[in-house]
């Protein structure tokens, strides 16, 4: 297994690390607004809040049901594909799932900007090569949530993370262009939402 290294100190990843430390194991706030000190997009328009759609908890419930080892459907699916028209909130749903996983103190993997971030109770680790990304094939990652935006599918690390041997439970967001996601649906045996 490759050695995990801490992420670089660019502003976004320092903020992700701070988010991890500030919210790990703490109860989630009520309602659909999450008070965060993270800059993902211009916050002037949102007053510093991550705005969510009412469908996000439904997606989260489906994801949790499919990830549940006791679920009769678990053995058939290794992930979920969220697809719809551009600009509808698919990528925001991935951020929602990331925040809720952090609030629940769950390990989570984020494929972002051609790097793989493994977030655990011991910290945030960054992998930047396809060879290192094969760590997701290790049994320790069985059922761990892996968040992927397929519209950013530009690096070899995507193929490593989305391999048939991955032990993670992948939640992928994609535009509705079949050519963009069909290979991953077949390869990973994921269900579409």
PDB file of C-alpha atoms in Angstrom:
ATOM      1  CA  UNK A   1       0.000   0.000   0.000  1.00  0.00           C
ATOM      2  CA  UNK A   2       1.461   3.422  -0.903  1.00  0.00           C
ATOM      3  CA  UNK A   3       2.359   5.856   1.836  1.00  0.00           C
ATOM      4  CA  UNK A   4      -0.315   8.502   2.325  1.00  0.00           C
ATOM      5  CA  UNK A   5       0.890  12.095   2.463  1.00  0.00           C
ATOM      6  CA  UNK A   6      -0.760  15.229   3.773  1.00  0.00           C
ATOM      7  CA  UNK A   7      -2.191  17.560   1.133  1.00  0.00           C
ATOM      8  CA  UNK A   8      -0.402  20.612  -0.121  1.00  0.00           C
ATOM      9  CA  UNK A   9      -1.124  23.912   1.537  1.00  0.00           C
ATOM     10  CA  UNK A  10      -3.158  25.584  -1.191  1.00  0.00           C
ATOM     11  CA  UNK A  11      -6.081  27.624   0.224  1.00  0.00           C
ATOM     12  CA  UNK A  12      -8.836  25.153  -0.716  1.00  0.00           C
ATOM     13  CA  UNK A  13      -7.117  22.183   0.891  1.00  0.00           C
ATOM     14  CA  UNK A  14      -6.167  24.125   4.025  1.00  0.00           C
ATOM     15  CA  UNK A  15      -9.847  24.962   4.250  1.00  0.00           C
ATOM     16  CA  UNK A  16     -10.852  21.309   3.737  1.00  0.00           C
ATOM     17  CA  UNK A  17      -8.461  20.332   6.529  1.00  0.00           C
ATOM     18  CA  UNK A  18      -9.930  23.027   8.774  1.00  0.00           C
ATOM     19  CA  UNK A  19     -13.432  21.847   7.878  1.00  0.00           C
ATOM     20  CA  UNK A  20     -12.409  18.314   8.801  1.00  0.00           C
ATOM     21  CA  UNK A  21     -11.045  19.411  12.186  1.00  0.00           C
ATOM     22  CA  UNK A  22     -13.928  21.770  12.975  1.00  0.00           C
ATOM     23  CA  UNK A  23     -16.750  19.365  12.157  1.00  0.00           C
ATOM     24  CA  UNK A  24     -15.437  15.847  12.804  1.00  0.00           C
ATOM     25  CA  UNK A  25     -17.757  14.032  15.184  1.00  0.00           C
ATOM     26  CA  UNK A  26     -19.910  17.059  15.918  1.00  0.00           C
ATOM     27  CA  UNK A  27     -23.683  16.892  15.473  1.00  0.00           C
ATOM     28  CA  UNK A  28     -25.037  18.192  12.211  1.00  0.00           C
ATOM     29  CA  UNK A  29     -27.028  21.427  12.313  1.00  0.00           C
ATOM     30  CA  UNK A  30     -30.738  21.208  11.680  1.00  0.00           C
ATOM     31  CA  UNK A  31     -32.358  22.342   8.475  1.00  0.00           C
ATOM     32  CA  UNK A  32     -31.033  22.584   4.956  1.00  0.00           C
ATOM     33  CA  UNK A  33     -28.433  25.302   5.562  1.00  0.00           C
ATOM     34  CA  UNK A  34     -24.946  24.412   6.724  1.00  0.00           C
ATOM     35  CA  UNK A  35     -22.839  27.102   8.379  1.00  0.00           C
ATOM     36  CA  UNK A  36     -19.366  26.600   6.909  1.00  0.00           C
ATOM     37  CA  UNK A  37     -16.169  28.557   6.643  1.00  0.00           C
ATOM     38  CA  UNK A  38     -15.153  27.017   3.327  1.00  0.00           C
ATOM     39  CA  UNK A  39     -14.883  28.741  -0.014  1.00  0.00           C
ATOM     40  CA  UNK A  40     -16.073  26.492  -2.824  1.00  0.00           C
ATOM     41  CA  UNK A  41     -17.750  29.221  -4.853  1.00  0.00           C
ATOM     42  CA  UNK A  42     -18.316  32.960  -4.414  1.00  0.00           C
ATOM     43  CA  UNK A  43     -20.004  33.194  -1.022  1.00  0.00           C
ATOM     44  CA  UNK A  44     -21.313  36.729  -1.428  1.00  0.00           C
ATOM     45  CA  UNK A  45     -24.400  35.280  -3.088  1.00  0.00           C
ATOM     46  CA  UNK A  46     -25.018  32.659  -0.398  1.00  0.00           C
ATOM     47  CA  UNK A  47     -23.971  34.581   2.723  1.00  0.00           C
ATOM     48  CA  UNK A  48     -21.454  31.872   3.649  1.00  0.00           C
ATOM     49  CA  UNK A  49     -23.890  28.959   3.544  1.00  0.00           C
ATOM     50  CA  UNK A  50     -23.931  25.784   1.476  1.00  0.00           C
ATOM     51  CA  UNK A  51     -27.400  25.779  -0.037  1.00  0.00           C
ATOM     52  CA  UNK A  52     -28.922  22.375  -0.573  1.00  0.00           C
ATOM     53  CA  UNK A  53     -31.842  21.040  -2.525  1.00  0.00           C
ATOM     54  CA  UNK A  54     -34.572  19.111  -0.759  1.00  0.00           C
ATOM     55  CA  UNK A  55     -33.674  16.046  -2.863  1.00  0.00           C
ATOM     56  CA  UNK A  56     -30.157  15.763  -1.364  1.00  0.00           C
ATOM     57  CA  UNK A  57     -31.309  13.940   1.805  1.00  0.00           C
ATOM     58  CA  UNK A  58     -33.226  11.517  -0.439  1.00  0.00           C
ATOM     59  CA  UNK A  59     -30.053  10.837  -2.429  1.00  0.00           C
ATOM     60  CA  UNK A  60     -28.174  10.396   0.850  1.00  0.00           C
ATOM     61  CA  UNK A  61     -30.789   7.923   2.114  1.00  0.00           C
ATOM     62  CA  UNK A  62     -30.487   5.883  -1.099  1.00  0.00           C
ATOM     63  CA  UNK A  63     -26.692   5.935  -0.861  1.00  0.00           C
ATOM     64  CA  UNK A  64     -26.773   4.812   2.774  1.00  0.00           C
ATOM     65  CA  UNK A  65     -29.266   2.046   1.980  1.00  0.00           C
ATOM     66  CA  UNK A  66     -27.115   0.714  -0.836  1.00  0.00           C
ATOM     67  CA  UNK A  67     -23.949   0.964   1.304  1.00  0.00           C
ATOM     68  CA  UNK A  68     -25.560  -0.941   4.176  1.00  0.00           C
ATOM     69  CA  UNK A  69     -24.046  -4.453   4.281  1.00  0.00           C
ATOM     70  CA  UNK A  70     -27.357  -5.826   5.556  1.00  0.00           C
ATOM     71  CA  UNK A  71     -29.206  -4.479   2.530  1.00  0.00           C
ATOM     72  CA  UNK A  72     -30.365  -7.223   0.183  1.00  0.00           C
ATOM     73  CA  UNK A  73     -29.283  -5.013  -2.744  1.00  0.00           C
ATOM     74  CA  UNK A  74     -25.756  -4.240  -1.501  1.00  0.00           C
ATOM     75  CA  UNK A  75     -24.009  -7.060  -3.332  1.00  0.00           C
ATOM     76  CA  UNK A  76     -25.291  -5.891  -6.705  1.00  0.00           C
ATOM     77  CA  UNK A  77     -24.129  -2.269  -6.613  1.00  0.00           C
ATOM     78  CA  UNK A  78     -20.776  -0.685  -5.913  1.00  0.00           C
ATOM     79  CA  UNK A  79     -22.021   2.844  -6.321  1.00  0.00           C
ATOM     80  CA  UNK A  80     -24.582   5.347  -7.484  1.00  0.00           C
ATOM     81  CA  UNK A  81     -24.532   7.645 -10.503  1.00  0.00           C
ATOM     82  CA  UNK A  82     -26.360  10.948 -10.118  1.00  0.00           C
ATOM     83  CA  UNK A  83     -27.120  12.365 -13.550  1.00  0.00           C
ATOM     84  CA  UNK A  84     -29.276  15.213 -14.805  1.00  0.00           C
ATOM     85  CA  UNK A  85     -29.149  18.427 -16.794  1.00  0.00           C
ATOM     86  CA  UNK A  86     -26.166  20.761 -16.369  1.00  0.00           C
ATOM     87  CA  UNK A  87     -26.443  23.271 -13.531  1.00  0.00           C
ATOM     88  CA  UNK A  88     -29.070  21.339 -11.585  1.00  0.00           C
ATOM     89  CA  UNK A  89     -26.870  20.700  -8.518  1.00  0.00           C
ATOM     90  CA  UNK A  90     -25.170  17.334  -9.036  1.00  0.00           C
ATOM     91  CA  UNK A  91     -21.742  18.560  -7.946  1.00  0.00           C
ATOM     92  CA  UNK A  92     -23.278  20.421  -5.004  1.00  0.00           C
ATOM     93  CA  UNK A  93     -24.829  17.113  -3.980  1.00  0.00           C
ATOM     94  CA  UNK A  94     -21.326  15.621  -3.785  1.00  0.00           C
ATOM     95  CA  UNK A  95     -20.249  18.477  -1.485  1.00  0.00           C
ATOM     96  CA  UNK A  96     -23.389  17.871   0.603  1.00  0.00           C
ATOM     97  CA  UNK A  97     -22.479  14.190   0.938  1.00  0.00           C
ATOM     98  CA  UNK A  98     -18.914  15.172   1.882  1.00  0.00           C
ATOM     99  CA  UNK A  99     -20.087  17.541   4.621  1.00  0.00           C
ATOM    100  CA  UNK A 100     -22.606  15.062   6.037  1.00  0.00           C
ATOM    101  CA  UNK A 101     -19.964  12.305   6.074  1.00  0.00           C
ATOM    102  CA  UNK A 102     -17.604  14.619   7.958  1.00  0.00           C
ATOM    103  CA  UNK A 103     -20.343  15.517  10.440  1.00  0.00           C
ATOM    104  CA  UNK A 104     -21.041  11.808  10.978  1.00  0.00           C
ATOM    105  CA  UNK A 105     -17.306  11.136  11.565  1.00  0.00           C
ATOM    106  CA  UNK A 106     -17.218   8.712   8.624  1.00  0.00           C
ATOM    107  CA  UNK A 107     -14.158   8.194   6.468  1.00  0.00           C
ATOM    108  CA  UNK A 108     -14.684   9.561   2.976  1.00  0.00           C
ATOM    109  CA  UNK A 109     -12.707   9.750  -0.258  1.00  0.00           C
ATOM    110  CA  UNK A 110     -12.916  12.739  -2.577  1.00  0.00           C
ATOM    111  CA  UNK A 111     -11.577  12.743  -6.126  1.00  0.00           C
ATOM    112  CA  UNK A 112     -11.031  16.422  -6.830  1.00  0.00           C
ATOM    113  CA  UNK A 113      -8.833  18.348  -9.251  1.00  0.00           C
ATOM    114  CA  UNK A 114      -6.894  15.231 -10.373  1.00  0.00           C
ATOM    115  CA  UNK A 115      -6.034  14.310  -6.788  1.00  0.00           C
ATOM    116  CA  UNK A 116      -7.483  11.752  -4.428  1.00  0.00           C
ATOM    117  CA  UNK A 117      -8.166  12.950  -0.881  1.00  0.00           C
ATOM    118  CA  UNK A 118      -8.655  10.321   1.785  1.00  0.00           C
ATOM    119  CA  UNK A 119     -10.285  11.862   4.843  1.00  0.00           C
ATOM    120  CA  UNK A 120     -10.156   9.821   8.049  1.00  0.00           C
ATOM    121  CA  UNK A 121     -10.151  10.490  11.786  1.00  0.00           C
ATOM    122  CA  UNK A 122      -6.364  10.669  11.631  1.00  0.00           C
ATOM    123  CA  UNK A 123      -6.342  13.426   9.004  1.00  0.00           C
ATOM    124  CA  UNK A 124      -6.585  14.295   5.333  1.00  0.00           C
ATOM    125  CA  UNK A 125      -4.238  12.549   2.908  1.00  0.00           C
ATOM    126  CA  UNK A 126      -3.565  13.402  -0.719  1.00  0.00           C
ATOM    127  CA  UNK A 127      -2.633  10.992  -3.507  1.00  0.00           C
ATOM    128  CA  UNK A 128      -1.774  12.402  -6.907  1.00  0.00           C
ATOM    129  CA  UNK A 129      -0.692   9.445  -9.021  1.00  0.00           C
ATOM    130  CA  UNK A 130      -2.715   6.657 -10.585  1.00  0.00           C
ATOM    131  CA  UNK A 131      -0.399   4.054  -9.021  1.00  0.00           C
ATOM    132  CA  UNK A 132      -0.940   5.457  -5.528  1.00  0.00           C
ATOM    133  CA  UNK A 133      -4.684   5.704  -6.130  1.00  0.00           C
ATOM    134  CA  UNK A 134      -4.844   1.909  -6.387  1.00  0.00           C
ATOM    135  CA  UNK A 135      -4.911   2.000  -2.585  1.00  0.00           C
ATOM    136  CA  UNK A 136      -8.728   1.979  -2.964  1.00  0.00           C
ATOM    137  CA  UNK A 137      -8.431  -1.705  -3.876  1.00  0.00           C
ATOM    138  CA  UNK A 138      -7.340  -2.487  -0.305  1.00  0.00           C
ATOM    139  CA  UNK A 139      -9.955  -4.174   1.875  1.00  0.00           C
ATOM    140  CA  UNK A 140      -9.699  -1.379   4.448  1.00  0.00           C
ATOM    141  CA  UNK A 141     -11.691   0.796   2.046  1.00  0.00           C
ATOM    142  CA  UNK A 142     -14.618  -1.609   1.661  1.00  0.00           C
ATOM    143  CA  UNK A 143     -17.818   0.426   1.561  1.00  0.00           C
ATOM    144  CA  UNK A 144     -16.075   3.761   2.161  1.00  0.00           C
ATOM    145  CA  UNK A 145     -17.855   6.590   0.383  1.00  0.00           C
ATOM    146  CA  UNK A 146     -15.907   7.815  -2.679  1.00  0.00           C
ATOM    147  CA  UNK A 147     -17.162  11.044  -4.275  1.00  0.00           C
ATOM    148  CA  UNK A 148     -16.348  11.641  -7.951  1.00  0.00           C
ATOM    149  CA  UNK A 149     -17.400  14.293 -10.466  1.00  0.00           C
ATOM    150  CA  UNK A 150     -17.202  12.504 -13.823  1.00  0.00           C
ATOM    151  CA  UNK A 151     -17.441  15.809 -15.674  1.00  0.00           C
ATOM    152  CA  UNK A 152     -13.871  16.427 -14.437  1.00  0.00           C
ATOM    153  CA  UNK A 153     -12.745  13.062 -15.844  1.00  0.00           C
ATOM    154  CA  UNK A 154      -9.444  14.268 -17.290  1.00  0.00           C
ATOM    155  CA  UNK A 155      -6.775  12.379 -15.378  1.00  0.00           C
ATOM    156  CA  UNK A 156      -5.478   8.802 -15.201  1.00  0.00           C
ATOM    157  CA  UNK A 157      -6.299   8.816 -11.501  1.00  0.00           C
ATOM    158  CA  UNK A 158     -10.006   8.498 -12.413  1.00  0.00           C
ATOM    159  CA  UNK A 159      -9.408   5.101 -14.019  1.00  0.00           C
ATOM    160  CA  UNK A 160      -7.468   3.885 -10.986  1.00  0.00           C
ATOM    161  CA  UNK A 161     -10.132   5.006  -8.530  1.00  0.00           C
ATOM    162  CA  UNK A 162     -13.014   3.790 -10.685  1.00  0.00           C
ATOM    163  CA  UNK A 163     -11.532   0.376 -11.402  1.00  0.00           C
ATOM    164  CA  UNK A 164     -13.534  -2.813 -11.011  1.00  0.00           C
ATOM    165  CA  UNK A 165     -11.245  -3.752  -8.106  1.00  0.00           C
ATOM    166  CA  UNK A 166     -12.077  -0.652  -6.068  1.00  0.00           C
ATOM    167  CA  UNK A 167     -13.509  -1.551  -2.675  1.00  0.00           C
ATOM    168  CA  UNK A 168     -15.144   1.862  -2.215  1.00  0.00           C
ATOM    169  CA  UNK A 169     -18.780   2.738  -2.653  1.00  0.00           C
ATOM    170  CA  UNK A 170     -18.659   5.362  -5.399  1.00  0.00           C
ATOM    171  CA  UNK A 171     -21.092   8.231  -5.754  1.00  0.00           C
ATOM    172  CA  UNK A 172     -20.453   9.807  -9.139  1.00  0.00           C
ATOM    173  CA  UNK A 173     -22.060  12.897 -10.633  1.00  0.00           C
ATOM    174  CA  UNK A 174     -22.254  13.261 -14.406  1.00  0.00           C
ATOM    175  CA  UNK A 175     -23.981  15.231 -17.102  1.00  0.00           C
ATOM    176  CA  UNK A 176     -26.563  13.136 -18.965  1.00  0.00           C
ATOM    177  CA  UNK A 177     -24.240  12.384 -21.889  1.00  0.00           C
ATOM    178  CA  UNK A 178     -24.173   8.599 -22.007  1.00  0.00           C
ATOM    179  CA  UNK A 179     -20.636   8.483 -23.439  1.00  0.00           C
ATOM    180  CA  UNK A 180     -19.364  10.285 -20.333  1.00  0.00           C
ATOM    181  CA  UNK A 181     -20.566   7.723 -17.804  1.00  0.00           C
ATOM    182  CA  UNK A 182     -21.621   4.462 -19.489  1.00  0.00           C
ATOM    183  CA  UNK A 183     -18.199   2.814 -19.141  1.00  0.00           C
ATOM    184  CA  UNK A 184     -18.167   3.495 -15.388  1.00  0.00           C
ATOM    185  CA  UNK A 185     -21.724   2.181 -14.935  1.00  0.00           C
ATOM    186  CA  UNK A 186     -20.763  -1.094 -16.608  1.00  0.00           C
ATOM    187  CA  UNK A 187     -17.344  -1.411 -15.007  1.00  0.00           C
ATOM    188  CA  UNK A 188     -18.415  -0.633 -11.442  1.00  0.00           C
ATOM    189  CA  UNK A 189     -21.896  -2.156 -11.542  1.00  0.00           C
ATOM    190  CA  UNK A 190     -23.352   1.095 -10.217  1.00  0.00           C
ATOM    191  CA  UNK A 191     -26.983   2.112 -10.265  1.00  0.00           C
ATOM    192  CA  UNK A 192     -28.233   5.365 -11.763  1.00  0.00           C
ATOM    193  CA  UNK A 193     -30.335   7.919  -9.924  1.00  0.00           C
TER     194      UNK A 193
END
